[in-house]
Amino acid sequence: MVDEDRHPALLRTPGRYGLPNERILPGSASDYVTNQDDQGWLLVVTLEDDLVYFGPGPVSVARSPAPF
């Protein structure tokens, strides 16, 4: 019996050697918005306007394929 979704959101940002960095975020992926500012930097914010990431892209927020 599953009471809650145990698949967290993952923030994927550029890493070394072409492999992305991944950071677990609270909530679901739909709780986050990705925007690009005028100078090409990417912003990831929560629906409450809290800044989560500001830096180069590509950046994505996705549901983890594995439960935690």
PDB file with one MODEL, atoms N, CA, C and O in Angstrom:
MODEL        1
ATOM      1  N   MET A   1       0.845  -1.176   0.000  1.00  0.00           N
ATOM      2  CA  MET A   1       0.000   0.000   0.000  1.00  0.00           C
ATOM      3  C   MET A   1       0.891   1.241   0.000  1.00  0.00           C
ATOM      4  O   MET A   1       1.777   1.375   0.844  1.00  0.00           O
ATOM      5  N   VAL A   2       0.656   2.129  -0.934  1.00  0.00           N
ATOM      6  CA  VAL A   2       1.462   3.340  -1.059  1.00  0.00           C
ATOM      7  C   VAL A   2       0.623   4.537  -0.633  1.00  0.00           C
ATOM      8  O   VAL A   2      -0.395   4.841  -1.254  1.00  0.00           O
ATOM      9  N   ASP A   3       1.054   5.216   0.428  1.00  0.00           N
ATOM     10  CA  ASP A   3       0.317   6.371   0.936  1.00  0.00           C
ATOM     11  C   ASP A   3       0.777   7.671   0.310  1.00  0.00           C
ATOM     12  O   ASP A   3       0.008   8.631   0.245  1.00  0.00           O
ATOM     13  N   GLU A   4       2.003   7.721  -0.146  1.00  0.00           N
ATOM     14  CA  GLU A   4       2.539   8.954  -0.712  1.00  0.00           C
ATOM     15  C   GLU A   4       3.530   8.625  -1.818  1.00  0.00           C
ATOM     16  O   GLU A   4       4.068   7.519  -1.881  1.00  0.00           O
ATOM     17  N   ASP A   5       3.758   9.584  -2.673  1.00  0.00           N
ATOM     18  CA  ASP A   5       4.742   9.397  -3.736  1.00  0.00           C
ATOM     19  C   ASP A   5       6.127   9.578  -3.133  1.00  0.00           C
ATOM     20  O   ASP A   5       6.453  10.666  -2.656  1.00  0.00           O
ATOM     21  N   ARG A   6       6.934   8.548  -3.146  1.00  0.00           N
ATOM     22  CA  ARG A   6       8.269   8.617  -2.558  1.00  0.00           C
ATOM     23  C   ARG A   6       9.331   8.926  -3.605  1.00  0.00           C
ATOM     24  O   ARG A   6      10.523   8.772  -3.339  1.00  0.00           O
ATOM     25  N   HIS A   7       8.920   9.353  -4.772  1.00  0.00           N
ATOM     26  CA  HIS A   7       9.846   9.738  -5.825  1.00  0.00           C
ATOM     27  C   HIS A   7      10.031  11.255  -5.744  1.00  0.00           C
ATOM     28  O   HIS A   7       9.156  12.002  -6.180  1.00  0.00           O
ATOM     29  N   PRO A   8      11.153  11.719  -5.196  1.00  0.00           N
ATOM     30  CA  PRO A   8      11.335  13.167  -5.034  1.00  0.00           C
ATOM     31  C   PRO A   8      11.667  13.849  -6.360  1.00  0.00           C
ATOM     32  O   PRO A   8      11.886  13.199  -7.381  1.00  0.00           O
ATOM     33  N   ALA A   9      11.697  15.155  -6.309  1.00  0.00           N
ATOM     34  CA  ALA A   9      12.133  15.946  -7.463  1.00  0.00           C
ATOM     35  C   ALA A   9      13.658  15.997  -7.460  1.00  0.00           C
ATOM     36  O   ALA A   9      14.285  16.037  -6.401  1.00  0.00           O
ATOM     37  N   LEU A  10      14.242  15.996  -8.648  1.00  0.00           N
ATOM     38  CA  LEU A  10      15.691  16.116  -8.796  1.00  0.00           C
ATOM     39  C   LEU A  10      16.007  17.374  -9.593  1.00  0.00           C
ATOM     40  O   LEU A  10      15.418  17.617 -10.646  1.00  0.00           O
ATOM     41  N   LEU A  11      16.938  18.168  -9.085  1.00  0.00           N
ATOM     42  CA  LEU A  11      17.453  19.323  -9.817  1.00  0.00           C
ATOM     43  C   LEU A  11      18.704  18.855 -10.540  1.00  0.00           C
ATOM     44  O   LEU A  11      19.666  18.430  -9.902  1.00  0.00           O
ATOM     45  N   ARG A  12      18.700  18.929 -11.857  1.00  0.00           N
ATOM     46  CA  ARG A  12      19.859  18.517 -12.662  1.00  0.00           C
ATOM     47  C   ARG A  12      20.526  19.760 -13.223  1.00  0.00           C
ATOM     48  O   ARG A  12      19.899  20.551 -13.927  1.00  0.00           O
ATOM     49  N   THR A  13      21.819  19.927 -12.902  1.00  0.00           N
ATOM     50  CA  THR A  13      22.594  21.085 -13.346  1.00  0.00           C
ATOM     51  C   THR A  13      23.875  20.604 -14.018  1.00  0.00           C
ATOM     52  O   THR A  13      24.251  19.443 -13.860  1.00  0.00           O
ATOM     53  N   PRO A  14      24.557  21.481 -14.768  1.00  0.00           N
ATOM     54  CA  PRO A  14      25.788  21.072 -15.442  1.00  0.00           C
ATOM     55  C   PRO A  14      26.848  20.614 -14.439  1.00  0.00           C
ATOM     56  O   PRO A  14      27.002  21.196 -13.365  1.00  0.00           O
ATOM     57  N   GLY A  15      27.560  19.580 -14.805  1.00  0.00           N
ATOM     58  CA  GLY A  15      28.633  19.074 -13.960  1.00  0.00           C
ATOM     59  C   GLY A  15      29.903  18.911 -14.766  1.00  0.00           C
ATOM     60  O   GLY A  15      29.987  19.338 -15.918  1.00  0.00           O
ATOM     61  N   ARG A  16      30.864  18.303 -14.163  1.00  0.00           N
ATOM     62  CA  ARG A  16      32.144  18.072 -14.840  1.00  0.00           C
ATOM     63  C   ARG A  16      32.064  16.868 -15.769  1.00  0.00           C
ATOM     64  O   ARG A  16      31.274  15.949 -15.557  1.00  0.00           O
ATOM     65  N   TYR A  17      32.884  16.894 -16.782  1.00  0.00           N
ATOM     66  CA  TYR A  17      33.046  15.776 -17.717  1.00  0.00           C
ATOM     67  C   TYR A  17      31.743  15.385 -18.412  1.00  0.00           C
ATOM     68  O   TYR A  17      31.574  14.234 -18.813  1.00  0.00           O
ATOM     69  N   GLY A  18      30.831  16.334 -18.554  1.00  0.00           N
ATOM     70  CA  GLY A  18      29.587  16.082 -19.267  1.00  0.00           C
ATOM     71  C   GLY A  18      28.515  15.364 -18.470  1.00  0.00           C
ATOM     72  O   GLY A  18      27.429  15.107 -18.990  1.00  0.00           O
ATOM     73  N   LEU A  19      28.800  15.035 -17.217  1.00  0.00           N
ATOM     74  CA  LEU A  19      27.807  14.365 -16.377  1.00  0.00           C
ATOM     75  C   LEU A  19      27.091  15.402 -15.521  1.00  0.00           C
ATOM     76  O   LEU A  19      27.745  16.257 -14.924  1.00  0.00           O
ATOM     77  N   PRO A  20      25.770  15.347 -15.448  1.00  0.00           N
ATOM     78  CA  PRO A  20      25.044  16.351 -14.664  1.00  0.00           C
ATOM     79  C   PRO A  20      25.167  16.100 -13.160  1.00  0.00           C
ATOM     80  O   PRO A  20      25.335  14.964 -12.715  1.00  0.00           O
ATOM     81  N   ASN A  21      25.078  17.177 -12.394  1.00  0.00           N
ATOM     82  CA  ASN A  21      24.933  17.072 -10.947  1.00  0.00           C
ATOM     83  C   ASN A  21      23.449  16.921 -10.664  1.00  0.00           C
ATOM     84  O   ASN A  21      22.619  17.506 -11.360  1.00  0.00           O
ATOM     85  N   GLU A  22      23.113  16.146  -9.656  1.00  0.00           N
ATOM     86  CA  GLU A  22      21.715  15.991  -9.271  1.00  0.00           C
ATOM     87  C   GLU A  22      21.577  16.279  -7.789  1.00  0.00           C
ATOM     88  O   GLU A  22      22.372  15.813  -6.973  1.00  0.00           O
ATOM     89  N   ARG A  23      20.559  17.054  -7.455  1.00  0.00           N
ATOM     90  CA  ARG A  23      20.283  17.403  -6.067  1.00  0.00           C
ATOM     91  C   ARG A  23      18.816  17.096  -5.791  1.00  0.00           C
ATOM     92  O   ARG A  23      17.943  17.467  -6.575  1.00  0.00           O
ATOM     93  N   ILE A  24      18.546  16.424  -4.686  1.00  0.00           N
ATOM     94  CA  ILE A  24      17.172  16.103  -4.310  1.00  0.00           C
ATOM     95  C   ILE A  24      16.504  17.364  -3.778  1.00  0.00           C
ATOM     96  O   ILE A  24      17.065  18.078  -2.947  1.00  0.00           O
ATOM     97  N   LEU A  25      15.296  17.626  -4.269  1.00  0.00           N
ATOM     98  CA  LEU A  25      14.508  18.769  -3.826  1.00  0.00           C
ATOM     99  C   LEU A  25      13.254  18.271  -3.117  1.00  0.00           C
ATOM    100  O   LEU A  25      12.720  17.219  -3.469  1.00  0.00           O
ATOM    101  N   PRO A  26      12.784  19.013  -2.126  1.00  0.00           N
ATOM    102  CA  PRO A  26      11.531  18.615  -1.485  1.00  0.00           C
ATOM    103  C   PRO A  26      10.347  18.843  -2.420  1.00  0.00           C
ATOM    104  O   PRO A  26      10.381  19.735  -3.269  1.00  0.00           O
ATOM    105  N   GLY A  27       9.319  18.049  -2.265  1.00  0.00           N
ATOM    106  CA  GLY A  27       8.121  18.226  -3.084  1.00  0.00           C
ATOM    107  C   GLY A  27       8.235  17.524  -4.422  1.00  0.00           C
ATOM    108  O   GLY A  27       9.111  16.685  -4.635  1.00  0.00           O
ATOM    109  N   SER A  28       7.330  17.885  -5.316  1.00  0.00           N
ATOM    110  CA  SER A  28       7.316  17.272  -6.645  1.00  0.00           C
ATOM    111  C   SER A  28       7.899  18.229  -7.681  1.00  0.00           C
ATOM    112  O   SER A  28       8.063  19.420  -7.419  1.00  0.00           O
ATOM    113  N   ALA A  29       8.204  17.699  -8.843  1.00  0.00           N
ATOM    114  CA  ALA A  29       8.803  18.517  -9.908  1.00  0.00           C
ATOM    115  C   ALA A  29       7.877  19.650 -10.327  1.00  0.00           C
ATOM    116  O   ALA A  29       8.348  20.701 -10.762  1.00  0.00           O
ATOM    117  N   SER A  30       6.575  19.454 -10.203  1.00  0.00           N
ATOM    118  CA  SER A  30       5.629  20.505 -10.594  1.00  0.00           C
ATOM    119  C   SER A  30       5.610  21.681  -9.621  1.00  0.00           C
ATOM    120  O   SER A  30       4.963  22.693  -9.889  1.00  0.00           O
ATOM    121  N   ASP A  31       6.314  21.559  -8.491  1.00  0.00           N
ATOM    122  CA  ASP A  31       6.416  22.658  -7.523  1.00  0.00           C
ATOM    123  C   ASP A  31       7.480  23.677  -7.924  1.00  0.00           C
ATOM    124  O   ASP A  31       7.663  24.674  -7.225  1.00  0.00           O
ATOM    125  N   TYR A  32       8.184  23.450  -9.032  1.00  0.00           N
ATOM    126  CA  TYR A  32       9.311  24.295  -9.436  1.00  0.00           C
ATOM    127  C   TYR A  32       9.110  24.840 -10.846  1.00  0.00           C
ATOM    128  O   TYR A  32       8.496  24.197 -11.698  1.00  0.00           O
ATOM    129  N   VAL A  33       9.639  26.034 -11.070  1.00  0.00           N
ATOM    130  CA  VAL A  33       9.548  26.703 -12.369  1.00  0.00           C
ATOM    131  C   VAL A  33      10.966  27.067 -12.805  1.00  0.00           C
ATOM    132  O   VAL A  33      11.745  27.582 -12.003  1.00  0.00           O
ATOM    133  N   THR A  34      11.306  26.805 -14.059  1.00  0.00           N
ATOM    134  CA  THR A  34      12.610  27.165 -14.615  1.00  0.00           C
ATOM    135  C   THR A  34      12.426  28.326 -15.581  1.00  0.00           C
ATOM    136  O   THR A  34      11.604  28.254 -16.494  1.00  0.00           O
ATOM    137  N   ASN A  35      13.190  29.395 -15.381  1.00  0.00           N
ATOM    138  CA  ASN A  35      13.133  30.585 -16.237  1.00  0.00           C
ATOM    139  C   ASN A  35      14.535  30.983 -16.652  1.00  0.00           C
ATOM    140  O   ASN A  35      15.513  30.629 -15.993  1.00  0.00           O
ATOM    141  N   GLN A  36      14.627  31.718 -17.746  1.00  0.00           N
ATOM    142  CA  GLN A  36      15.908  32.245 -18.210  1.00  0.00           C
ATOM    143  C   GLN A  36      15.858  33.765 -18.118  1.00  0.00           C
ATOM    144  O   GLN A  36      14.884  34.386 -18.544  1.00  0.00           O
ATOM    145  N   ASP A  37      16.926  34.373 -17.552  1.00  0.00           N
ATOM    146  CA  ASP A  37      16.945  35.836 -17.459  1.00  0.00           C
ATOM    147  C   ASP A  37      17.515  36.442 -18.736  1.00  0.00           C
ATOM    148  O   ASP A  37      17.859  35.716 -19.669  1.00  0.00           O
ATOM    149  N   ASP A  38      17.616  37.769 -18.781  1.00  0.00           N
ATOM    150  CA  ASP A  38      18.049  38.483 -19.996  1.00  0.00           C
ATOM    151  C   ASP A  38      19.465  38.125 -20.437  1.00  0.00           C
ATOM    152  O   ASP A  38      19.782  38.200 -21.624  1.00  0.00           O
ATOM    153  N   GLN A  39      20.313  37.739 -19.497  1.00  0.00           N
ATOM    154  CA  GLN A  39      21.718  37.492 -19.824  1.00  0.00           C
ATOM    155  C   GLN A  39      22.031  36.015 -20.040  1.00  0.00           C
ATOM    156  O   GLN A  39      23.199  35.639 -20.142  1.00  0.00           O
ATOM    157  N   GLY A  40      21.008  35.182 -20.111  1.00  0.00           N
ATOM    158  CA  GLY A  40      21.230  33.774 -20.421  1.00  0.00           C
ATOM    159  C   GLY A  40      21.367  32.864 -19.219  1.00  0.00           C
ATOM    160  O   GLY A  40      21.508  31.652 -19.386  1.00  0.00           O
ATOM    161  N   TRP A  41      21.331  33.409 -18.006  1.00  0.00           N
ATOM    162  CA  TRP A  41      21.423  32.570 -16.811  1.00  0.00           C
ATOM    163  C   TRP A  41      20.063  31.947 -16.532  1.00  0.00           C
ATOM    164  O   TRP A  41      19.023  32.543 -16.811  1.00  0.00           O
ATOM    165  N   LEU A  42      20.089  30.755 -15.984  1.00  0.00           N
ATOM    166  CA  LEU A  42      18.844  30.054 -15.688  1.00  0.00           C
ATOM    167  C   LEU A  42      18.514  30.152 -14.207  1.00  0.00           C
ATOM    168  O   LEU A  42      19.393  30.084 -13.348  1.00  0.00           O
ATOM    169  N   LEU A  43      17.233  30.312 -13.933  1.00  0.00           N
ATOM    170  CA  LEU A  43      16.738  30.393 -12.567  1.00  0.00           C
ATOM    171  C   LEU A  43      15.760  29.259 -12.335  1.00  0.00           C
ATOM    172  O   LEU A  43      14.934  28.963 -13.198  1.00  0.00           O
ATOM    173  N   VAL A  44      15.845  28.626 -11.187  1.00  0.00           N
ATOM    174  CA  VAL A  44      14.847  27.649 -10.778  1.00  0.00           C
ATOM    175  C   VAL A  44      14.257  28.176  -9.482  1.00  0.00           C
ATOM    176  O   VAL A  44      14.976  28.404  -8.509  1.00  0.00           O
ATOM    177  N   VAL A  45      12.959  28.365  -9.474  1.00  0.00           N
ATOM    178  CA  VAL A  45      12.288  28.905  -8.296  1.00  0.00           C
ATOM    179  C   VAL A  45      11.116  28.009  -7.912  1.00  0.00           C
ATOM    180  O   VAL A  45      10.581  27.270  -8.738  1.00  0.00           O
ATOM    181  N   THR A  46      10.731  28.091  -6.643  1.00  0.00           N
ATOM    182  CA  THR A  46       9.554  27.362  -6.187  1.00  0.00           C
ATOM    183  C   THR A  46       8.322  28.175  -6.535  1.00  0.00           C
ATOM    184  O   THR A  46       8.424  29.329  -6.950  1.00  0.00           O
ATOM    185  N   LEU A  47       7.178  27.579  -6.367  1.00  0.00           N
ATOM    186  CA  LEU A  47       5.934  28.293  -6.628  1.00  0.00           C
ATOM    187  C   LEU A  47       5.747  29.457  -5.655  1.00  0.00           C
ATOM    188  O   LEU A  47       4.954  30.361  -5.916  1.00  0.00           O
ATOM    189  N   GLU A  48       6.477  29.437  -4.528  1.00  0.00           N
ATOM    190  CA  GLU A  48       6.420  30.529  -3.552  1.00  0.00           C
ATOM    191  C   GLU A  48       7.513  31.567  -3.809  1.00  0.00           C
ATOM    192  O   GLU A  48       7.748  32.426  -2.959  1.00  0.00           O
ATOM    193  N   ASP A  49       8.186  31.509  -4.960  1.00  0.00           N
ATOM    194  CA  ASP A  49       9.251  32.440  -5.366  1.00  0.00           C
ATOM    195  C   ASP A  49      10.542  32.321  -4.564  1.00  0.00           C
ATOM    196  O   ASP A  49      11.289  33.296  -4.477  1.00  0.00           O
ATOM    197  N   ASP A  50      10.830  31.171  -3.980  1.00  0.00           N
ATOM    198  CA  ASP A  50      12.119  30.938  -3.331  1.00  0.00           C
ATOM    199  C   ASP A  50      13.118  30.498  -4.394  1.00  0.00           C
ATOM    200  O   ASP A  50      12.826  29.603  -5.188  1.00  0.00           O
ATOM    201  N   LEU A  51      14.294  31.119  -4.416  1.00  0.00           N
ATOM    202  CA  LEU A  51      15.325  30.788  -5.400  1.00  0.00           C
ATOM    203  C   LEU A  51      16.017  29.491  -5.003  1.00  0.00           C
ATOM    204  O   LEU A  51      16.485  29.357  -3.872  1.00  0.00           O
ATOM    205  N   VAL A  52      16.084  28.544  -5.918  1.00  0.00           N
ATOM    206  CA  VAL A  52      16.719  27.254  -5.680  1.00  0.00           C
ATOM    207  C   VAL A  52      18.052  27.170  -6.419  1.00  0.00           C
ATOM    208  O   VAL A  52      19.019  26.625  -5.888  1.00  0.00           O
ATOM    209  N   TYR A  53      18.113  27.704  -7.637  1.00  0.00           N
ATOM    210  CA  TYR A  53      19.328  27.635  -8.454  1.00  0.00           C
ATOM    211  C   TYR A  53      19.393  28.867  -9.331  1.00  0.00           C
ATOM    212  O   TYR A  53      18.383  29.320  -9.868  1.00  0.00           O
ATOM    213  N   PHE A  54      20.604  29.405  -9.469  1.00  0.00           N
ATOM    214  CA  PHE A  54      20.867  30.502 -10.396  1.00  0.00           C
ATOM    215  C   PHE A  54      22.243  30.242 -10.980  1.00  0.00           C
ATOM    216  O   PHE A  54      23.240  30.304 -10.261  1.00  0.00           O
ATOM    217  N   GLY A  55      22.313  29.954 -12.265  1.00  0.00           N
ATOM    218  CA  GLY A  55      23.596  29.651 -12.877  1.00  0.00           C
ATOM    219  C   GLY A  55      23.429  29.222 -14.317  1.00  0.00           C
ATOM    220  O   GLY A  55      22.367  29.399 -14.914  1.00  0.00           O
ATOM    221  N   PRO A  56      24.494  28.652 -14.873  1.00  0.00           N
ATOM    222  CA  PRO A  56      24.457  28.248 -16.282  1.00  0.00           C
ATOM    223  C   PRO A  56      23.588  27.013 -16.480  1.00  0.00           C
ATOM    224  O   PRO A  56      23.326  26.260 -15.542  1.00  0.00           O
ATOM    225  N   GLY A  57      23.152  26.822 -17.706  1.00  0.00           N
ATOM    226  CA  GLY A  57      22.325  25.672 -18.046  1.00  0.00           C
ATOM    227  C   GLY A  57      23.124  24.651 -18.824  1.00  0.00           C
ATOM    228  O   GLY A  57      24.324  24.836 -19.026  1.00  0.00           O
ATOM    229  N   PRO A  58      22.517  23.619 -19.247  1.00  0.00           N
ATOM    230  CA  PRO A  58      21.091  23.335 -19.133  1.00  0.00           C
ATOM    231  C   PRO A  58      20.722  22.907 -17.712  1.00  0.00           C
ATOM    232  O   PRO A  58      21.528  22.317 -16.992  1.00  0.00           O
ATOM    233  N   VAL A  59      19.497  23.217 -17.333  1.00  0.00           N
ATOM    234  CA  VAL A  59      18.974  22.899 -16.008  1.00  0.00           C
ATOM    235  C   VAL A  59      17.597  22.280 -16.177  1.00  0.00           C
ATOM    236  O   VAL A  59      16.812  22.716 -17.019  1.00  0.00           O
ATOM    237  N   SER A  60      17.307  21.268 -15.380  1.00  0.00           N
ATOM    238  CA  SER A  60      15.965  20.690 -15.406  1.00  0.00           C
ATOM    239  C   SER A  60      15.583  20.226 -14.008  1.00  0.00           C
ATOM    240  O   SER A  60      16.438  19.925 -13.176  1.00  0.00           O
ATOM    241  N   VAL A  61      14.296  20.177 -13.775  1.00  0.00           N
ATOM    242  CA  VAL A  61      13.747  19.591 -12.553  1.00  0.00           C
ATOM    243  C   VAL A  61      12.846  18.456 -13.016  1.00  0.00           C
ATOM    244  O   VAL A  61      11.922  18.663 -13.803  1.00  0.00           O
ATOM    245  N   ALA A  62      13.124  17.259 -12.522  1.00  0.00           N
ATOM    246  CA  ALA A  62      12.377  16.081 -12.965  1.00  0.00           C
ATOM    247  C   ALA A  62      12.065  15.182 -11.777  1.00  0.00           C
ATOM    248  O   ALA A  62      12.709  15.265 -10.731  1.00  0.00           O
ATOM    249  N   ARG A  63      11.080  14.334 -11.955  1.00  0.00           N
ATOM    250  CA  ARG A  63      10.737  13.337 -10.939  1.00  0.00           C
ATOM    251  C   ARG A  63      11.802  12.247 -10.968  1.00  0.00           C
ATOM    252  O   ARG A  63      12.177  11.762 -12.035  1.00  0.00           O
ATOM    253  N   SER A  64      12.278  11.873  -9.806  1.00  0.00           N
ATOM    254  CA  SER A  64      13.276  10.811  -9.722  1.00  0.00           C
ATOM    255  C   SER A  64      12.685   9.495 -10.214  1.00  0.00           C
ATOM    256  O   SER A  64      11.540   9.179  -9.892  1.00  0.00           O
ATOM    257  N   PRO A  65      13.448   8.721 -10.991  1.00  0.00           N
ATOM    258  CA  PRO A  65      12.938   7.426 -11.437  1.00  0.00           C
ATOM    259  C   PRO A  65      12.920   6.383 -10.314  1.00  0.00           C
ATOM    260  O   PRO A  65      12.274   5.343 -10.442  1.00  0.00           O
ATOM    261  N   ALA A  66      13.629   6.661  -9.215  1.00  0.00           N
ATOM    262  CA  ALA A  66      13.703   5.713  -8.108  1.00  0.00           C
ATOM    263  C   ALA A  66      13.179   6.349  -6.823  1.00  0.00           C
ATOM    264  O   ALA A  66      13.395   7.540  -6.596  1.00  0.00           O
ATOM    265  N   PRO A  67      12.499   5.578  -5.983  1.00  0.00           N
ATOM    266  CA  PRO A  67      12.026   6.127  -4.713  1.00  0.00           C
ATOM    267  C   PRO A  67      13.180   6.288  -3.725  1.00  0.00           C
ATOM    268  O   PRO A  67      14.188   5.587  -3.808  1.00  0.00           O
ATOM    269  N   PHE A  68      13.017   7.207  -2.805  1.00  0.00           N
ATOM    270  CA  PHE A  68      14.010   7.420  -1.746  1.00  0.00           C
ATOM    271  C   PHE A  68      13.352   7.217  -0.408  1.00  0.00           C
ATOM    272  O   PHE A  68      14.005   7.347   0.628  1.00  0.00           O
TER     273      PHE A  68
ENDMDL
END
